[in-house]
Amino acid sequence: LDGALPAHAYVDALLADLEDDLTRFDPRGDIASIFIGGGTPSLMPADEIARLIAGIASRTNLAATLEVTLEANPGTVASDTAKFTGLRQAGVNRLSLGVQSFDDRALSALGRIHSAADALSAFEAANAAGFDNVNIDLMHGLPGQNLRAALFDLETAISLRPAHVSWYQLTIEPNTVFHKRPPRLPDEDSLWDIYEAGMALLERHCYARYE
C-alpha cells in the first residue's frame, strides 16, 4: 500500500451499500438531506464527493430543497478556497467545521491537528467560496477549561456569524486515549455554570436551540 486515500473504491463501496439497503427498505418520499460526516470526509477529493452525490441522486428521489452537509476538519482545508469551491460545485451546500475550540492549548490537549488560526482561515475560505450555510462545531468542558475560556470560544464563534453553532460537552468514550488516561475535567458545578452562561449568551445573539 502506498498510503494514498482509496477514495474511488470507498465511494464505490458506499453506493453498493446503498443499493443493498434499497433492496430491503423503500424510502418514504424524497430525500431531504444528506450528511457526509464521521471521520474526516474533507480529505476526499471534490470529484469523488460529486460522484457520491450523483450516485445517490440516480438511485433515489431528492427533494428540490435538498441540504447536503459535509463535515470539514480545519486542519485539512485551512485557507484552501479552491477546495471549498470544488465542494460547492460537487453539490455540497452546507458545511460543518469541526473547530472544537479557538484556544490553541485546548486544541493541543484534544489532539487536534489544526490551530485557532486554521479554523478562522477555514471559515473565511468557505465564505469566499460562496458557502452561506456554515455550522461551527464547538465543545465545552475541555481539560482545564474554566467559564471564561468556554465563553471565549462561543464569543469568537458568534463574532463570525455562522448560520449554526453546534455546542456540546466533551464526553469520554471507551477505547480512546482519554479513556485510558483521563484528563482533569471541570467539576459538575463548573460544567453547569458553563452550560447556563453559554446558553444565555447564544440566546442573546438570537441562536435558538432547535434540537
mmCIF file of C-alpha atoms in Angstrom:
data_model
loop_
_atom_site.group_PDB
_atom_site.id
_atom_site.type_symbol
_atom_site.label_atom_id
_atom_site.label_comp_id
_atom_site.label_asym_id
_atom_site.label_seq_id
_atom_site.Cartn_x
_atom_site.Cartn_y
_atom_site.Cartn_z
ATOM 1 C CA LEU A 1 0.000 0.000 0.000
ATOM 2 C CA ASP A 2 1.269 3.479 -0.846
ATOM 3 C CA GLY A 3 -0.780 5.248 1.813
ATOM 4 C CA ALA A 4 -2.964 7.054 -0.718
ATOM 5 C CA LEU A 5 -6.593 7.566 0.200
ATOM 6 C CA PRO A 6 -8.683 4.919 -1.655
ATOM 7 C CA ALA A 7 -11.401 7.480 -2.345
ATOM 8 C CA HIS A 8 -12.745 5.969 -5.559
ATOM 9 C CA ALA A 9 -13.059 2.482 -4.072
ATOM 10 C CA TYR A 10 -14.653 3.934 -0.942
ATOM 11 C CA VAL A 11 -17.357 5.742 -2.917
ATOM 12 C CA ASP A 12 -17.967 2.548 -4.902
ATOM 13 C CA ALA A 13 -18.468 0.705 -1.604
ATOM 14 C CA LEU A 14 -20.842 3.349 -0.248
ATOM 15 C CA LEU A 15 -23.006 3.219 -3.368
ATOM 16 C CA ALA A 16 -23.009 -0.580 -3.350
ATOM 17 C CA ASP A 17 -24.112 -0.481 0.282
ATOM 18 C CA LEU A 18 -26.896 1.957 -0.620
ATOM 19 C CA GLU A 19 -28.076 -0.329 -3.414
ATOM 20 C CA ASP A 20 -28.214 -3.229 -0.983
ATOM 21 C CA ASP A 21 -30.210 -1.157 1.510
ATOM 22 C CA LEU A 22 -32.682 -0.121 -1.175
ATOM 23 C CA THR A 23 -33.498 -3.775 -1.904
ATOM 24 C CA ARG A 24 -34.786 -4.056 1.661
ATOM 25 C CA PHE A 25 -36.070 -0.588 2.514
ATOM 26 C CA ASP A 26 -38.293 1.660 0.446
ATOM 27 C CA PRO A 27 -37.556 5.358 1.090
ATOM 28 C CA ARG A 28 -40.660 7.243 2.161
ATOM 29 C CA GLY A 29 -40.834 10.296 -0.040
ATOM 30 C CA ASP A 30 -37.987 12.443 -1.279
ATOM 31 C CA ILE A 31 -34.593 12.595 0.413
ATOM 32 C CA ALA A 32 -34.447 15.954 2.228
ATOM 33 C CA SER A 33 -30.870 15.886 3.480
ATOM 34 C CA ILE A 34 -27.563 14.116 3.042
ATOM 35 C CA PHE A 35 -24.962 14.298 5.815
ATOM 36 C CA ILE A 36 -21.408 13.333 4.922
ATOM 37 C CA GLY A 37 -19.677 13.048 8.251
ATOM 38 C CA GLY A 38 -17.767 10.953 10.707
ATOM 39 C CA GLY A 39 -14.025 10.655 10.302
ATOM 40 C CA THR A 40 -12.655 13.368 8.037
ATOM 41 C CA PRO A 41 -14.627 13.481 4.771
ATOM 42 C CA SER A 42 -12.926 16.781 3.859
ATOM 43 C CA LEU A 43 -9.931 14.626 2.880
ATOM 44 C CA MET A 44 -11.981 13.268 -0.007
ATOM 45 C CA PRO A 45 -11.379 14.817 -3.449
ATOM 46 C CA ALA A 46 -14.263 17.022 -4.539
ATOM 47 C CA ASP A 47 -14.848 14.953 -7.682
ATOM 48 C CA GLU A 48 -15.444 11.862 -5.544
ATOM 49 C CA ILE A 49 -17.909 13.785 -3.371
ATOM 50 C CA ALA A 50 -19.644 14.802 -6.605
ATOM 51 C CA ARG A 51 -19.743 11.170 -7.735
ATOM 52 C CA LEU A 52 -21.219 10.126 -4.391
ATOM 53 C CA ILE A 53 -23.976 12.739 -4.555
ATOM 54 C CA ALA A 54 -24.726 11.894 -8.198
ATOM 55 C CA GLY A 55 -24.841 8.207 -7.308
ATOM 56 C CA ILE A 56 -27.368 8.864 -4.552
ATOM 57 C CA ALA A 57 -29.428 11.026 -6.934
ATOM 58 C CA SER A 58 -29.538 8.270 -9.553
ATOM 59 C CA ARG A 59 -30.816 5.737 -7.028
ATOM 60 C CA THR A 60 -33.279 7.811 -5.007
ATOM 61 C CA ASN A 61 -35.559 10.817 -5.328
ATOM 62 C CA LEU A 62 -34.000 14.013 -3.998
ATOM 63 C CA ALA A 63 -36.036 16.958 -2.755
ATOM 64 C CA ALA A 64 -35.705 20.227 -4.651
ATOM 65 C CA THR A 65 -34.622 21.813 -1.360
ATOM 66 C CA LEU A 66 -32.025 19.108 -0.659
ATOM 67 C CA GLU A 67 -29.451 20.043 2.001
ATOM 68 C CA VAL A 68 -26.063 18.352 1.610
ATOM 69 C CA THR A 69 -23.787 18.789 4.617
ATOM 70 C CA LEU A 70 -20.132 17.840 4.728
ATOM 71 C CA GLU A 71 -18.019 17.824 7.884
ATOM 72 C CA ALA A 72 -14.681 19.560 7.399
ATOM 73 C CA ASN A 73 -11.629 19.444 9.640
ATOM 74 C CA PRO A 74 -9.933 22.874 9.534
ATOM 75 C CA GLY A 75 -6.582 21.103 9.583
ATOM 76 C CA THR A 76 -7.310 19.538 6.195
ATOM 77 C CA VAL A 77 -8.693 22.617 4.443
ATOM 78 C CA ALA A 78 -7.448 25.754 6.303
ATOM 79 C CA SER A 79 -7.446 28.586 3.744
ATOM 80 C CA ASP A 80 -7.997 26.355 0.689
ATOM 81 C CA THR A 81 -10.710 28.315 -1.108
ATOM 82 C CA ALA A 82 -10.272 26.122 -4.189
ATOM 83 C CA LYS A 83 -11.172 23.027 -2.161
ATOM 84 C CA PHE A 84 -14.330 24.666 -0.852
ATOM 85 C CA THR A 85 -15.228 25.873 -4.347
ATOM 86 C CA GLY A 86 -14.856 22.306 -5.598
ATOM 87 C CA LEU A 87 -17.138 21.034 -2.836
ATOM 88 C CA ARG A 88 -19.805 23.599 -3.737
ATOM 89 C CA GLN A 89 -19.606 22.596 -7.390
ATOM 90 C CA ALA A 90 -19.913 18.960 -6.267
ATOM 91 C CA GLY A 91 -23.292 19.718 -4.684
ATOM 92 C CA VAL A 92 -22.401 20.400 -1.052
ATOM 93 C CA ASN A 93 -24.427 23.389 0.188
ATOM 94 C CA ARG A 94 -23.782 23.238 3.939
ATOM 95 C CA LEU A 95 -20.514 22.862 5.841
ATOM 96 C CA SER A 96 -19.905 21.767 9.421
ATOM 97 C CA LEU A 97 -16.467 22.945 10.539
ATOM 98 C CA GLY A 98 -15.020 20.853 13.371
ATOM 99 C CA VAL A 99 -13.448 23.794 15.202
ATOM 100 C CA GLN A 100 -13.915 22.369 18.753
ATOM 101 C CA SER A 101 -12.116 25.359 20.316
ATOM 102 C CA PHE A 102 -10.424 28.644 19.427
ATOM 103 C CA ASP A 103 -7.818 28.072 22.144
ATOM 104 C CA ASP A 104 -4.599 26.521 20.828
ATOM 105 C CA ARG A 105 -3.817 24.958 24.213
ATOM 106 C CA ALA A 106 -7.206 23.279 24.321
ATOM 107 C CA LEU A 107 -6.800 22.043 20.743
ATOM 108 C CA SER A 108 -3.416 20.570 21.617
ATOM 109 C CA ALA A 109 -4.896 18.825 24.668
ATOM 110 C CA LEU A 110 -7.594 17.340 22.424
ATOM 111 C CA GLY A 111 -5.006 16.091 19.947
ATOM 112 C CA ARG A 112 -6.421 18.181 17.105
ATOM 113 C CA ILE A 113 -4.262 18.800 14.041
ATOM 114 C CA HIS A 114 -5.415 22.390 13.490
ATOM 115 C CA SER A 115 -4.852 25.696 15.238
ATOM 116 C CA ALA A 116 -7.267 28.505 16.052
ATOM 117 C CA ALA A 117 -5.817 30.429 13.104
ATOM 118 C CA ASP A 118 -6.551 27.464 10.821
ATOM 119 C CA ALA A 119 -10.161 27.449 11.996
ATOM 120 C CA LEU A 120 -10.587 31.149 11.271
ATOM 121 C CA SER A 121 -8.934 30.752 7.864
ATOM 122 C CA ALA A 122 -11.197 27.819 7.013
ATOM 123 C CA PHE A 123 -14.301 29.831 7.850
ATOM 124 C CA GLU A 124 -13.119 32.753 5.729
ATOM 125 C CA ALA A 125 -12.249 30.449 2.827
ATOM 126 C CA ALA A 126 -15.668 28.810 2.994
ATOM 127 C CA ASN A 127 -17.328 32.224 2.797
ATOM 128 C CA ALA A 128 -15.084 33.214 -0.103
ATOM 129 C CA ALA A 129 -16.165 30.062 -1.929
ATOM 130 C CA GLY A 130 -19.812 31.069 -1.560
ATOM 131 C CA PHE A 131 -20.930 28.997 1.427
ATOM 132 C CA ASP A 132 -23.530 30.909 3.426
ATOM 133 C CA ASN A 133 -24.750 27.920 5.447
ATOM 134 C CA VAL A 134 -21.898 27.025 7.766
ATOM 135 C CA ASN A 135 -22.033 25.323 11.151
ATOM 136 C CA ILE A 136 -19.265 25.812 13.705
ATOM 137 C CA ASP A 137 -18.808 22.733 15.857
ATOM 138 C CA LEU A 138 -17.590 23.561 19.393
ATOM 139 C CA MET A 139 -17.050 21.551 22.571
ATOM 140 C CA HIS A 140 -17.073 22.688 26.180
ATOM 141 C CA GLY A 141 -15.999 21.019 29.403
ATOM 142 C CA LEU A 142 -12.500 20.622 27.973
ATOM 143 C CA PRO A 143 -9.457 19.647 30.059
ATOM 144 C CA GLY A 144 -8.586 22.536 32.362
ATOM 145 C CA GLN A 145 -11.284 24.771 30.856
ATOM 146 C CA ASN A 146 -12.943 27.429 33.004
ATOM 147 C CA LEU A 147 -16.038 29.552 32.400
ATOM 148 C CA ARG A 148 -14.087 32.418 30.866
ATOM 149 C CA ALA A 149 -12.341 30.140 28.358
ATOM 150 C CA ALA A 150 -15.578 28.393 27.400
ATOM 151 C CA LEU A 151 -17.331 31.700 26.765
ATOM 152 C CA PHE A 152 -14.354 32.974 24.763
ATOM 153 C CA ASP A 153 -14.858 30.079 22.332
ATOM 154 C CA LEU A 154 -18.549 30.897 21.970
ATOM 155 C CA GLU A 155 -17.949 34.635 21.630
ATOM 156 C CA THR A 156 -15.373 34.019 18.902
ATOM 157 C CA ALA A 157 -17.768 31.756 17.014
ATOM 158 C CA ILE A 158 -20.645 34.221 17.354
ATOM 159 C CA SER A 159 -18.471 37.059 16.043
ATOM 160 C CA LEU A 160 -18.176 35.143 12.756
ATOM 161 C CA ARG A 161 -21.993 34.993 12.426
ATOM 162 C CA PRO A 162 -22.263 31.365 11.274
ATOM 163 C CA ALA A 163 -25.693 30.052 10.354
ATOM 164 C CA HIS A 164 -25.481 27.405 13.076
ATOM 165 C CA VAL A 165 -23.453 26.685 16.191
ATOM 166 C CA SER A 166 -23.194 23.135 17.495
ATOM 167 C CA TRP A 167 -22.088 23.403 21.146
ATOM 168 C CA TYR A 168 -21.820 20.273 23.234
ATOM 169 C CA GLN A 169 -19.958 18.870 26.213
ATOM 170 C CA LEU A 170 -16.876 16.712 25.799
ATOM 171 C CA THR A 171 -17.598 13.100 26.697
ATOM 172 C CA ILE A 172 -15.010 10.422 27.334
ATOM 173 C CA GLU A 173 -15.653 7.457 25.050
ATOM 174 C CA PRO A 174 -14.401 3.877 25.569
ATOM 175 C CA ASN A 175 -11.271 2.769 23.698
ATOM 176 C CA THR A 176 -9.894 6.307 23.430
ATOM 177 C CA VAL A 177 -6.703 7.868 24.765
ATOM 178 C CA PHE A 178 -8.734 9.953 27.220
ATOM 179 C CA HIS A 179 -10.490 6.821 28.474
ATOM 180 C CA LYS A 180 -7.155 5.161 29.178
ATOM 181 C CA ARG A 181 -5.580 8.297 30.659
ATOM 182 C CA PRO A 182 -8.438 10.527 31.840
ATOM 183 C CA PRO A 183 -7.599 14.247 31.807
ATOM 184 C CA ARG A 184 -8.642 16.618 34.559
ATOM 185 C CA LEU A 185 -12.038 17.943 33.515
ATOM 186 C CA PRO A 186 -14.163 20.708 35.084
ATOM 187 C CA ASP A 187 -16.278 19.554 38.028
ATOM 188 C CA GLU A 188 -20.067 19.262 37.816
ATOM 189 C CA ASP A 189 -20.729 22.716 39.277
ATOM 190 C CA SER A 190 -18.351 24.320 36.787
ATOM 191 C CA LEU A 191 -19.922 22.406 33.909
ATOM 192 C CA TRP A 192 -23.377 23.635 34.907
ATOM 193 C CA ASP A 193 -22.157 27.226 35.161
ATOM 194 C CA ILE A 194 -20.615 26.937 31.678
ATOM 195 C CA TYR A 195 -23.791 25.462 30.248
ATOM 196 C CA GLU A 196 -26.102 28.089 31.728
ATOM 197 C CA ALA A 197 -23.904 31.035 30.779
ATOM 198 C CA GLY A 198 -23.263 29.637 27.296
ATOM 199 C CA MET A 199 -26.932 29.064 26.531
ATOM 200 C CA ALA A 200 -27.790 32.557 27.735
ATOM 201 C CA LEU A 201 -25.059 34.019 25.511
ATOM 202 C CA LEU A 202 -26.319 32.136 22.462
ATOM 203 C CA GLU A 203 -29.898 33.228 23.095
ATOM 204 C CA ARG A 204 -28.846 36.878 23.443
ATOM 205 C CA HIS A 205 -27.359 36.617 19.973
ATOM 206 C CA CYS A 206 -30.522 35.025 18.549
ATOM 207 C CA TYR A 207 -29.208 31.470 18.243
ATOM 208 C CA ALA A 208 -32.299 29.389 19.007
ATOM 209 C CA ARG A 209 -31.917 25.798 20.147
ATOM 210 C CA TYR A 210 -33.588 23.525 17.602
ATOM 211 C CA GLU A 211 -32.524 20.057 18.695
#
